[in-house]
Coordinates of C-alpha atoms and ligand atoms in Angstrom, one line a residue:
M1 CA 31.4 -4.9 -7.2
S2 CA 31.6 -1.8 -4.9
D3 CA 27.8 -1.6 -4.8
V4 CA 27.6 -5.1 -3.1
P5 CA 27.6 -3.9 0.6
R6 CA 24.6 -1.7 0.0
V7 CA 22.8 -4.4 -2.0
I8 CA 23.3 -6.8 1.0
E9 CA 21.9 -4.1 3.3
I10 CA 18.8 -3.7 1.2
E11 CA 18.4 -7.4 0.8
R12 CA 18.4 -7.8 4.6
L13 CA 15.6 -5.3 4.9
A14 CA 13.6 -6.8 2.1
Y15 CA 13.8 -10.6 2.5
P16 CA 13.2 -12.9 5.5
S17 CA 16.3 -14.9 4.5
T18 CA 19.3 -13.7 2.6
W19 CA 22.1 -15.0 0.3
P20 CA 25.5 -15.6 1.9
P21 CA 27.5 -12.3 1.6
S22 CA 29.9 -13.9 -0.9
A23 CA 27.1 -14.9 -3.2
Y24 CA 26.8 -11.5 -5.1
R25 CA 30.5 -11.3 -5.6
K26 CA 30.6 -14.8 -7.0
E27 CA 27.6 -14.0 -9.2
L28 CA 29.4 -10.9 -10.6
Q29 CA 32.8 -12.5 -11.0
D30 CA 32.0 -16.1 -12.1
N31 CA 28.5 -16.3 -13.5
R32 CA 28.6 -15.1 -17.1
W33 CA 24.8 -15.7 -17.5
A34 CA 24.0 -13.4 -14.6
H35 CA 22.9 -9.8 -15.0
Y36 CA 22.5 -7.5 -12.0
I37 CA 21.4 -3.9 -11.8
V38 CA 21.1 -1.3 -9.1
L39 CA 18.7 1.7 -9.1
R40 CA 20.3 4.9 -8.0
D41 CA 18.6 8.2 -6.9
K42 CA 20.7 10.8 -8.7
H43 CA 19.5 13.5 -6.3
I44 CA 20.9 11.7 -3.3
L45 CA 24.1 11.1 -5.2
E46 CA 24.4 14.8 -6.0
E47 CA 23.3 16.1 -2.5
Q48 CA 25.5 13.8 -0.6
S49 CA 28.5 14.4 -2.8
V50 CA 28.2 18.1 -1.8
V51 CA 27.8 17.3 1.9
S52 CA 30.7 14.9 2.0
A53 CA 32.9 17.4 0.3
E54 CA 32.2 20.0 3.0
P55 CA 34.5 18.9 5.9
E56 CA 37.4 18.8 3.5
K57 CA 36.6 22.4 2.3
L58 CA 36.2 23.6 5.9
R59 CA 39.4 22.0 7.1
K60 CA 41.3 23.7 4.2
A61 CA 39.7 27.1 5.0
R62 CA 40.5 26.9 8.8
P63 CA 43.1 29.7 9.5
F64 CA 46.4 29.0 11.3
P65 CA 46.8 28.3 14.2
L66 CA 43.4 26.5 14.4
S67 CA 44.6 24.2 11.6
L68 CA 47.0 22.7 14.2
L69 CA 44.1 21.6 16.4
P70 CA 43.0 18.1 15.9
S71 CA 40.0 18.0 13.6
R72 CA 36.7 16.7 14.9
P73 CA 36.3 12.9 14.6
A74 CA 34.9 12.1 11.2
V75 CA 31.3 11.2 11.1
T76 CA 31.0 7.9 9.3
S77 CA 28.3 7.9 6.7
P78 CA 28.0 5.7 3.7
S79 CA 29.6 7.0 0.5
P80 CA 27.2 9.0 -1.7
S81 CA 27.5 6.3 -4.3
L82 CA 26.3 3.6 -1.9
A83 CA 23.6 5.7 -0.2
S84 CA 22.1 6.6 -3.5
I85 CA 21.2 2.9 -4.2
L86 CA 17.5 2.4 -3.6
G87 CA 17.0 -1.1 -5.1
F88 CA 18.5 -3.9 -7.1
A89 CA 17.5 -6.8 -9.2
G90 CA 19.0 -9.6 -11.2
L91 CA 18.4 -12.5 -13.6
W92 CA 20.1 -15.5 -15.1
L93 CA 19.8 -16.3 -18.8
M94 CA 19.3 -20.0 -19.1
V95 CA 19.3 -20.9 -22.8
D96 CA 16.4 -18.7 -24.0
E97 CA 14.7 -18.2 -20.6
A98 CA 15.4 -15.2 -18.3
H99 CA 15.1 -16.4 -14.7
I100 CA 14.6 -13.5 -12.3
T101 CA 16.7 -14.3 -9.2
T102 CA 16.0 -11.2 -7.1
I103 CA 14.2 -7.9 -7.1
A104 CA 14.0 -5.6 -4.1
M105 CA 13.5 -2.0 -3.1
H106 CA 14.6 -0.3 0.1
P107 CA 11.4 -0.2 2.3
N108 CA 11.6 3.7 2.4
A109 CA 11.4 3.9 -1.4
R110 CA 8.5 1.6 -2.1
G111 CA 5.1 2.4 -3.5
Q112 CA 6.4 5.0 -6.1
G113 CA 6.7 2.9 -9.2
L114 CA 10.4 2.2 -8.7
G115 CA 10.1 -1.6 -8.1
E116 CA 8.1 -1.6 -11.3
F117 CA 11.0 0.3 -13.0
L118 CA 13.4 -2.4 -11.9
L119 CA 11.1 -5.1 -13.4
V120 CA 10.8 -3.1 -16.6
S121 CA 14.6 -2.9 -16.7
L122 CA 14.9 -6.7 -16.3
I123 CA 12.5 -7.3 -19.1
D124 CA 14.4 -4.8 -21.3
I125 CA 17.6 -6.8 -20.5
S126 CA 15.8 -10.0 -21.3
Y127 CA 15.1 -8.6 -24.8
N128 CA 18.6 -7.5 -25.2
I129 CA 20.2 -10.8 -24.3
G130 CA 17.9 -12.9 -26.5
A131 CA 15.5 -14.4 -23.9
K132 CA 12.2 -15.5 -25.2
W133 CA 10.4 -15.9 -21.8
V134 CA 10.8 -14.5 -18.4
T135 CA 10.1 -16.6 -15.3
L136 CA 10.5 -16.4 -11.5
E137 CA 9.4 -17.9 -8.2
V138 CA 7.5 -15.9 -5.6
R139 CA 6.2 -16.7 -2.1
V140 CA 2.5 -17.6 -2.1
S141 CA 2.0 -14.9 0.6
N142 CA 3.8 -12.1 -1.4
H143 CA 0.7 -10.5 -2.9
T144 CA 2.5 -7.2 -3.6
A145 CA 5.1 -8.8 -5.8
Q146 CA 2.5 -11.1 -7.4
N147 CA 0.4 -8.0 -8.4
L148 CA 3.5 -6.4 -9.9
Y149 CA 4.3 -9.6 -11.9
R150 CA 0.7 -10.0 -13.1
K151 CA 0.7 -6.4 -14.3
Y152 CA 3.5 -7.4 -16.6
G153 CA 1.8 -10.5 -17.9
F154 CA 3.3 -13.2 -15.6
R155 CA 0.9 -16.1 -15.0
E156 CA 1.0 -18.9 -12.6
A157 CA 2.4 -22.1 -14.1
G158 CA 2.8 -24.3 -11.0
V159 CA 3.8 -24.5 -7.4
R160 CA 7.1 -25.6 -5.7
H161 CA 6.1 -27.0 -2.4
R162 CA 8.0 -25.9 0.7
Y163 CA 10.4 -24.1 -1.6
Y164 CA 11.5 -21.5 1.0
S165 CA 13.7 -23.0 3.8
D166 CA 13.1 -20.3 6.4
N167 CA 9.3 -21.1 6.8
Q168 CA 8.7 -24.0 4.4
E169 CA 6.4 -21.7 2.3
D170 CA 5.4 -22.7 -1.2
A171 CA 6.5 -20.8 -4.2
L172 CA 4.4 -19.9 -7.2
I173 CA 6.2 -20.4 -10.5
M174 CA 5.2 -17.6 -12.9
W175 CA 6.0 -17.2 -16.6
T176 CA 5.4 -14.5 -19.2
D177 CA 4.1 -15.4 -22.7
E178 CA 6.8 -15.2 -25.4
I179 CA 8.1 -11.7 -24.9
N180 CA 8.7 -11.3 -28.7
S181 CA 5.1 -11.9 -29.5
T182 CA 3.4 -8.9 -30.9
S183 CA 0.7 -8.8 -28.1
Y184 CA 3.3 -9.1 -25.3
K185 CA 5.6 -6.5 -26.8
Q186 CA 2.8 -4.0 -27.4
K187 CA 1.5 -4.4 -23.8
F188 CA 5.0 -4.1 -22.4
L189 CA 5.8 -1.0 -24.3
E190 CA 2.4 0.6 -23.3
L191 CA 3.1 -0.2 -19.6
K192 CA 6.6 1.1 -19.8
A193 CA 5.6 4.3 -21.4
A194 CA 2.9 4.9 -18.8
L195 CA 5.4 4.2 -16.0
L196 CA 8.1 6.5 -17.4
Q197 CA 5.4 9.3 -17.7
K198 CA 4.4 8.7 -14.1
L199 CA 8.0 8.8 -12.9
E200 CA 8.8 11.9 -14.9
T201 CA 6.0 13.9 -13.4
K202 CA 7.2 13.2 -9.9
Ligands
COA1 C1 8.1 -6.2 -4.7 C2 8.7 -4.8 -4.7 C3 10.0 -4.8 -5.4 C4 7.7 -3.8 -5.3 O1 8.4 -2.5 -5.4 P1 7.6 -1.1 -5.1 O2 8.5 -0.1 -5.5 O3 7.0 -1.1 -3.8 O4 6.3 -1.3 -6.1 P2 5.8 -0.2 -7.2 O5 5.5 1.1 -6.4 O6 6.7 -0.1 -8.3 O7 4.4 -0.8 -7.6 C5 4.3 -1.6 -8.8 C6 3.1 -2.5 -8.7 O8 3.3 -3.5 -7.6 C7 2.1 -3.7 -7.0 N1 2.1 -3.2 -5.6 C8 3.0 -2.3 -5.1 N2 2.7 -2.1 -3.8 C9 1.6 -2.8 -3.5 C10 0.8 -3.0 -2.3 N3 1.2 -2.4 -1.2 N4 -0.2 -3.9 -2.4 C11 -0.5 -4.5 -3.5 N5 0.2 -4.4 -4.7 C12 1.2 -3.5 -4.7 C13 1.0 -3.1 -7.8 O9 0.7 -3.9 -8.9 C14 1.8 -1.9 -8.4 O10 1.3 -1.4 -9.6 P3 0.2 -0.2 -9.6 O11 1.0 1.0 -9.0 O12 -0.2 0.0 -11.0 O13 -0.9 -0.6 -8.6 C15 8.9 -4.3 -3.2 O14 7.7 -4.4 -2.5 C16 10.0 -5.1 -2.4 O15 11.1 -4.8 -2.5 N6 9.5 -6.1 -1.7 C17 10.4 -7.0 -0.9 C18 11.2 -7.9 -1.7 C19 10.3 -8.8 -2.5 O16 9.3 -9.3 -2.0 N7 10.7 -9.1 -3.8 C20 10.0 -9.9 -4.7 C21 10.6 -11.3 -4.5 S1 9.7 -12.4 -5.6

């Protein structure tokens, strides 16, 4: 729940229109079929934890009588825990279908395989919660996301006309094959292994 403000911040940078701020809280609190994840950069988490501990250390070390002087106004920066969030994603389980509701990376963190890592994590969750298929809607103009989905075996199954209310754009409906089929599972595991290797060498 404490990650929601940063998720909303990234969502605003990633999408032309956004969910109402209360939506994520409701999803986490009330929707037992919803699964949401955030992707954290542990280096940012560690570095910023050190930086944010500094003023406190300096204040304690300041010798008397300087310690009586008012300290400098605090610089407000996001907590390390929030600043370390680079992306987020979620899905709903509807009977045996995993419906991806959102997936977004901070614009500064794109193009490194991390959006792919989020998608892999959602597919892993789909396996763990007993989904048989994974589906989503994507703007017809969003070729970046479509490429990512096609890489993971999503195929077009139809169009929802004027699905997006901000510009009346159509949505492509995309589905995977059965994720438990031998062919899908094998392909998924190969792609996942290649991605993890790529991320580890960075
Ligand atoms: C879609 C999104 C999550 C992808 O994240 P990313 O971290 O930039 O993507 P990755 O670096 O993991 O790339 C994974 C794949 O996406 C596709 N892709 C990524 N950037 C691309 C680009 N600039 N052009 C075309 N395809 C691209 C490729 O298929 C790529 O695989 P490859 O490296 O084997 O070519 C990200 O662009 C984003 O947050 N977009 C805004 C929100 C959004 O549109 N979400 C989808 C809603 S349906």
